């Protein structure tokens, strides 16, 4: 039996890597990120779980490169995970930081989703799962751009869900709280945060429901910032 194919962005480390390894038990994978060596490490881990893996070095904010490299990818599942965060007061943020967050967290959603969604609609089945954030619902000082981009993700995901559900395509958004990854600068206590694998579990749940059922929004949090992880 052939396996379905999952396309996962930002799979070179952190949450995306955990999602790739988790889904490798049931999907063949196309994984993308800019850093080839780390991507290859993810691919090797996923292959040990039985998946066939294609790893593509790709900047998801480069619309022309995305269109070219994903042109022949027939994805049954797309996980829009790639993201960047610079949490800094608005008046201290550079234009480059602002544009990079908008390019990766927002514009890349267009480039990547546009590349594979027509195939899903044509086949009458598929799933687009985007990693949003609790910051897409809550605001915080230092979040003018990051929180703004994640609020965008909520509007994107819910609107897209309404547009393609009748074509048999599901759209989900996973909203994690703080996760122990390199998204945070060094020196921050991350012992109380979720592990990347916790978010991978949420994704695996959201994309494995029966065809008539859709988990559209899923918020996953550390139990308490005052309680370090025990596992
Ligand atoms: O971050 P990190 P996370 N083109 O820095 C890739 C959301 N989230 O795993 O290109 C292609 O460890 C980068 O690969 P590379 C967050 O907003 C997190 O924590 O090789 N790929 C790497 O694989 C984001 O949407 C937390 O550098 C690009 C990955 O993205 C998602 O979770 C909380 C790229 C980033 O890995 C994964 O973040 C929350 C580009 N231009 C939501 N730029 C949290 N950690 O607390 C970056 O609510 N990547």
GROMACS .gro file of C-alpha atoms and ligand atoms in nm:
model
  280
    1UNK     CA    1   0.000   0.000   0.000
    2UNK     CA    2   0.137   0.345  -0.082
    3UNK     CA    3   0.163   0.591   0.202
    4UNK     CA    4   0.017   0.942   0.192
    5UNK     CA    5   0.265   1.229   0.155
    6UNK     CA    6   0.315   1.507   0.410
    7UNK     CA    7   0.496   1.830   0.320
    8UNK     CA    8   0.641   1.993   0.632
    9UNK     CA    9   0.806   2.336   0.637
   10UNK     CA   10   1.069   2.433   0.892
   11UNK     CA   11   1.160   2.070   0.956
   12UNK     CA   12   1.531   2.127   1.022
   13UNK     CA   13   1.486   2.166   1.399
   14UNK     CA   14   1.243   2.235   1.683
   15UNK     CA   15   0.873   2.169   1.638
   16UNK     CA   16   0.896   2.095   1.264
   17UNK     CA   17   1.158   1.827   1.319
   18UNK     CA   18   0.943   1.663   1.590
   19UNK     CA   19   0.639   1.672   1.360
   20UNK     CA   20   0.838   1.509   1.079
   21UNK     CA   21   0.963   1.225   1.297
   22UNK     CA   22   0.616   1.172   1.447
   23UNK     CA   23   0.439   1.163   1.111
   24UNK     CA   24   0.707   0.937   0.961
   25UNK     CA   25   0.527   0.633   1.101
   26UNK     CA   26   0.233   0.689   0.864
   27UNK     CA   27   0.343   0.934   0.592
   28UNK     CA   28   0.618   0.964   0.335
   29UNK     CA   29   0.769   1.308   0.375
   30UNK     CA   30   0.880   1.610   0.180
   31UNK     CA   31   1.064   1.830   0.429
   32UNK     CA   32   1.190   2.181   0.367
   33UNK     CA   33   1.404   2.441   0.545
   34UNK     CA   34   1.714   2.642   0.455
   35UNK     CA   35   1.974   2.448   0.652
   36UNK     CA   36   2.058   2.135   0.451
   37UNK     CA   37   2.272   1.954   0.713
   38UNK     CA   38   2.003   1.977   0.983
   39UNK     CA   39   1.736   1.883   0.733
   40UNK     CA   40   1.937   1.573   0.645
   41UNK     CA   41   1.949   1.479   1.014
   42UNK     CA   42   1.569   1.503   1.029
   43UNK     CA   43   1.545   1.294   0.713
   44UNK     CA   44   1.769   1.024   0.860
   45UNK     CA   45   1.558   1.008   1.179
   46UNK     CA   46   1.236   0.990   0.977
   47UNK     CA   47   1.370   0.711   0.756
   48UNK     CA   48   1.430   0.496   1.062
   49UNK     CA   49   1.053   0.524   1.123
   50UNK     CA   50   0.984   0.376   0.779
   51UNK     CA   51   0.921   0.688   0.571
   52UNK     CA   52   1.056   0.772   0.230
   53UNK     CA   53   1.190   1.124   0.265
   54UNK     CA   54   1.273   1.397   0.016
   55UNK     CA   55   1.456   1.687   0.177
   56UNK     CA   56   1.455   2.016  -0.012
   57UNK     CA   57   1.669   2.313   0.093
   58UNK     CA   58   1.428   2.601   0.044
   59UNK     CA   59   1.362   2.951   0.175
   60UNK     CA   60   0.983   2.952   0.203
   61UNK     CA   61   0.973   3.330   0.171
   62UNK     CA   62   1.119   3.305  -0.183
   63UNK     CA   63   0.805   3.280  -0.395
   64UNK     CA   64   0.984   3.181  -0.717
   65UNK     CA   65   1.191   2.910  -0.547
   66UNK     CA   66   0.882   2.769  -0.373
   67UNK     CA   67   0.686   2.756  -0.699
   68UNK     CA   68   0.972   2.579  -0.877
   69UNK     CA   69   1.071   2.331  -0.607
   70UNK     CA   70   0.720   2.233  -0.499
   71UNK     CA   71   0.569   2.220  -0.848
   72UNK     CA   72   0.570   1.840  -0.860
   73UNK     CA   73   0.481   1.773  -0.496
   74UNK     CA   74   0.143   1.600  -0.450
   75UNK     CA   75   0.088   1.651  -0.078
   76UNK     CA   76  -0.197   1.485   0.109
   77UNK     CA   77  -0.101   1.690   0.415
   78UNK     CA   78   0.071   2.027   0.437
   79UNK     CA   79   0.211   2.138   0.771
   80UNK     CA   80   0.291   2.509   0.756
   81UNK     CA   81   0.533   2.521   1.048
   82UNK     CA   82   0.828   2.745   0.946
   83UNK     CA   83   0.831   3.062   1.152
   84UNK     CA   84   1.056   3.326   1.302
   85UNK     CA   85   1.017   3.540   1.611
   86UNK     CA   86   1.187   3.858   1.720
   87UNK     CA   87   1.018   3.967   2.039
   88UNK     CA   88   1.126   4.325   2.081
   89UNK     CA   89   0.949   4.652   2.154
   90UNK     CA   90   0.823   4.814   1.835
   91UNK     CA   91   1.054   5.113   1.864
   92UNK     CA   92   1.359   4.886   1.894
   93UNK     CA   93   1.272   4.657   1.605
   94UNK     CA   94   1.453   4.701   1.275
   95UNK     CA   95   1.271   4.713   0.942
   96UNK     CA   96   1.460   4.396   0.843
   97UNK     CA   97   1.330   4.206   1.149
   98UNK     CA   98   0.976   4.327   1.082
   99UNK     CA   99   0.983   4.228   0.714
  100UNK     CA  100   1.145   3.889   0.785
  101UNK     CA  101   0.865   3.796   1.026
  102UNK     CA  102   0.598   3.908   0.781
  103UNK     CA  103   0.772   3.727   0.493
  104UNK     CA  104   0.811   3.394   0.675
  105UNK     CA  105   0.511   3.390   0.910
  106UNK     CA  106   0.260   3.539   0.665
  107UNK     CA  107   0.370   3.561   0.300
  108UNK     CA  108   0.521   3.211   0.294
  109UNK     CA  109   0.178   3.073   0.388
  110UNK     CA  110   0.059   3.203   0.052
  111UNK     CA  111   0.355   3.069  -0.147
  112UNK     CA  112   0.355   2.718   0.002
  113UNK     CA  113  -0.019   2.667   0.038
  114UNK     CA  114  -0.078   2.801  -0.314
  115UNK     CA  115   0.169   2.543  -0.447
  116UNK     CA  116  -0.007   2.232  -0.310
  117UNK     CA  117  -0.370   2.322  -0.233
  118UNK     CA  118  -0.495   2.303  -0.595
  119UNK     CA  119  -0.389   1.936  -0.606
  120UNK     CA  120  -0.577   1.861  -0.285
  121UNK     CA  121  -0.893   2.029  -0.415
  122UNK     CA  122  -0.862   1.843  -0.745
  123UNK     CA  123  -0.825   1.508  -0.567
  124UNK     CA  124  -1.113   1.595  -0.332
  125UNK     CA  125  -0.911   1.529  -0.015
  126UNK     CA  126  -0.628   1.675   0.187
  127UNK     CA  127  -0.537   1.866   0.499
  128UNK     CA  128  -0.361   2.195   0.565
  129UNK     CA  129  -0.235   2.226   0.922
  130UNK     CA  130  -0.068   2.553   1.025
  131UNK     CA  131   0.129   2.615   1.342
  132UNK     CA  132  -0.012   2.935   1.488
  133UNK     CA  133   0.033   3.037   1.849
  134UNK     CA  134  -0.139   3.141   2.166
  135UNK     CA  135   0.011   3.475   2.057
  136UNK     CA  136  -0.249   3.462   1.780
  137UNK     CA  137  -0.515   3.512   2.046
  138UNK     CA  138  -0.328   3.699   2.320
  139UNK     CA  139  -0.104   4.002   2.295
  140UNK     CA  140   0.211   4.094   2.487
  141UNK     CA  141   0.461   4.380   2.505
  142UNK     CA  142   0.729   4.299   2.248
  143UNK     CA  143   0.478   4.123   2.024
  144UNK     CA  144   0.365   4.397   1.784
  145UNK     CA  145   0.489   4.204   1.485
  146UNK     CA  146   0.510   3.839   1.604
  147UNK     CA  147   0.169   3.845   1.771
  148UNK     CA  148   0.034   4.036   1.472
  149UNK     CA  149   0.157   3.766   1.233
  150UNK     CA  150   0.003   3.491   1.445
  151UNK     CA  151  -0.331   3.678   1.460
  152UNK     CA  152  -0.308   3.675   1.081
  153UNK     CA  153  -0.261   3.296   1.090
  154UNK     CA  154  -0.592   3.260   1.275
  155UNK     CA  155  -0.778   3.466   1.013
  156UNK     CA  156  -0.604   3.280   0.732
  157UNK     CA  157  -0.679   2.935   0.870
  158UNK     CA  158  -1.042   2.995   0.957
  159UNK     CA  159  -1.121   3.163   0.624
  160UNK     CA  160  -0.943   2.891   0.427
  161UNK     CA  161  -1.128   2.624   0.623
  162UNK     CA  162  -1.460   2.775   0.514
  163UNK     CA  163  -1.343   2.799   0.153
  164UNK     CA  164  -1.221   2.442   0.096
  165UNK     CA  165  -1.414   2.216   0.335
  166UNK     CA  166  -1.683   2.143   0.074
  167UNK     CA  167  -1.404   2.025  -0.158
  168UNK     CA  168  -1.301   1.764   0.101
  169UNK     CA  169  -0.999   1.952   0.235
  170UNK     CA  170  -0.961   2.011   0.609
  171UNK     CA  171  -0.782   2.310   0.760
  172UNK     CA  172  -0.646   2.311   1.114
  173UNK     CA  173  -0.450   2.556   1.325
  174UNK     CA  174  -0.245   2.442   1.623
  175UNK     CA  175  -0.187   2.712   1.885
  176UNK     CA  176   0.100   2.623   2.118
  177UNK     CA  177   0.202   2.810   2.427
  178UNK     CA  178   0.577   2.832   2.495
  179UNK     CA  179   0.780   2.542   2.354
  180UNK     CA  180   1.141   2.455   2.440
  181UNK     CA  181   1.309   2.542   2.107
  182UNK     CA  182   1.571   2.777   1.963
  183UNK     CA  183   1.294   3.024   1.880
  184UNK     CA  184   1.389   3.176   2.215
  185UNK     CA  185   1.721   3.356   2.261
  186UNK     CA  186   1.982   3.188   2.487
  187UNK     CA  187   1.959   3.245   2.862
  188UNK     CA  188   1.584   3.200   2.901
  189UNK     CA  189   1.459   2.931   3.143
  190UNK     CA  190   1.287   2.676   2.919
  191UNK     CA  191   1.251   2.395   3.175
  192UNK     CA  192   0.876   2.458   3.221
  193UNK     CA  193   0.790   2.480   2.855
  194UNK     CA  194   0.624   2.222   2.631
  195UNK     CA  195   0.856   1.992   2.439
  196UNK     CA  196   0.845   1.998   2.056
  197UNK     CA  197   0.714   1.642   2.070
  198UNK     CA  198   0.408   1.764   2.264
  199UNK     CA  199   0.314   1.983   1.970
  200UNK     CA  200   0.385   1.695   1.732
  201UNK     CA  201   0.130   1.490   1.929
  202UNK     CA  202  -0.129   1.763   1.884
  203UNK     CA  203  -0.063   1.776   1.510
  204UNK     CA  204  -0.080   1.397   1.479
  205UNK     CA  205  -0.416   1.403   1.660
  206UNK     CA  206  -0.559   1.686   1.448
  207UNK     CA  207  -0.470   1.518   1.119
  208UNK     CA  208  -0.578   1.164   1.207
  209UNK     CA  209  -0.949   1.209   1.271
  210UNK     CA  210  -1.212   1.030   1.061
  211UNK     CA  211  -1.280   1.200   0.723
  212UNK     CA  212  -1.610   1.351   0.843
  213UNK     CA  213  -1.449   1.513   1.149
  214UNK     CA  214  -1.232   1.825   1.163
  215UNK     CA  215  -1.025   1.951   1.454
  216UNK     CA  216  -0.999   2.309   1.338
  217UNK     CA  217  -0.835   2.490   1.635
  218UNK     CA  218  -0.625   2.328   1.899
  219UNK     CA  219  -0.461   2.519   2.186
  220UNK     CA  220  -0.186   2.336   2.377
  221UNK     CA  221  -0.014   2.490   2.677
  222UNK     CA  222   0.240   2.402   2.941
  223UNK     CA  223   0.039   2.328   3.254
  224UNK     CA  224   0.211   2.604   3.451
  225UNK     CA  225   0.513   2.833   3.409
  226UNK     CA  226   0.580   2.766   3.779
  227UNK     CA  227   0.618   2.390   3.736
  228UNK     CA  228   0.927   2.252   3.559
  229UNK     CA  229   0.873   1.955   3.330
  230UNK     CA  230   0.910   1.625   3.505
  231UNK     CA  231   0.970   1.410   3.195
  232LIG     O1  232   1.132   2.742   1.604
  232LIG     P1  233   1.279   2.703   1.559
  232LIG     P2  234   1.008   2.651   1.651
  232LIG     N1  235   1.252   2.925   0.503
  232LIG     O2  236   1.349   2.833   1.549
  232LIG     C1  237   1.253   2.725   0.972
  232LIG     C2  238   0.564   2.839   1.622
  232LIG     N2  239   0.556   2.852   1.768
  232LIG     O3  240   1.026   2.511   1.617
  232LIG     O4  241   1.552   2.757   0.751
  232LIG     C3  242   1.239   2.797   0.544
  232LIG     O5  243   1.335   2.596   1.644
  232LIG     C4  244   1.386   2.692   1.037
  232LIG     O6  245   1.474   2.627   0.946
  232LIG     P3  246   1.603   2.696   0.876
  232LIG     C5  247   0.661   2.933   1.555
  232LIG     O7  248   0.606   3.061   1.536
  232LIG     C6  249   0.664   2.828   1.846
  232LIG     O8  250   0.981   2.688   1.792
  232LIG     O9  251   1.693   2.578   0.852
  232LIG     N3  252   1.238   2.761   0.671
  232LIG     C7  253   1.344   2.593   1.143
  232LIG    O10  254   1.335   2.464   1.089
  232LIG     C8  255   0.682   2.861   1.423
  232LIG    O11  256   0.580   2.889   1.332
  232LIG     C9  257   0.652   2.846   1.985
  232LIG    O12  258   1.659   2.797   0.972
  232LIG    C10  259   1.254   2.856   0.763
  232LIG    C11  260   1.206   2.642   1.182
  232LIG    O13  261   1.159   2.729   1.077
  232LIG    C12  262   0.675   2.714   1.462
  232LIG    O14  263   0.612   2.710   1.590
  232LIG    C13  264   0.532   2.885   2.040
  232LIG    C14  265   1.269   2.990   0.730
  232LIG    C15  266   1.209   2.723   1.310
  232LIG    O15  267   1.256   2.641   1.413
  232LIG    C16  268   0.810   2.644   1.473
  232LIG    O16  269   0.892   2.717   1.565
  232LIG    C17  270   0.425   2.908   1.957
  232LIG    C18  271   1.267   3.023   0.593
  232LIG     N4  272   1.282   3.151   0.551
  232LIG    C19  273   0.438   2.891   1.821
  232LIG     N5  274   1.283   3.063   0.844
  232LIG    C20  275   0.765   2.825   2.077
  232LIG     N6  276   0.879   2.771   2.035
  232LIG    O17  277   0.751   2.860   2.197
  232LIG    C21  278   1.278   2.975   0.946
  232LIG    O18  279   0.310   2.948   2.012
  232LIG     N7  280   1.260   2.851   0.898
   0.00000   0.00000   0.00000
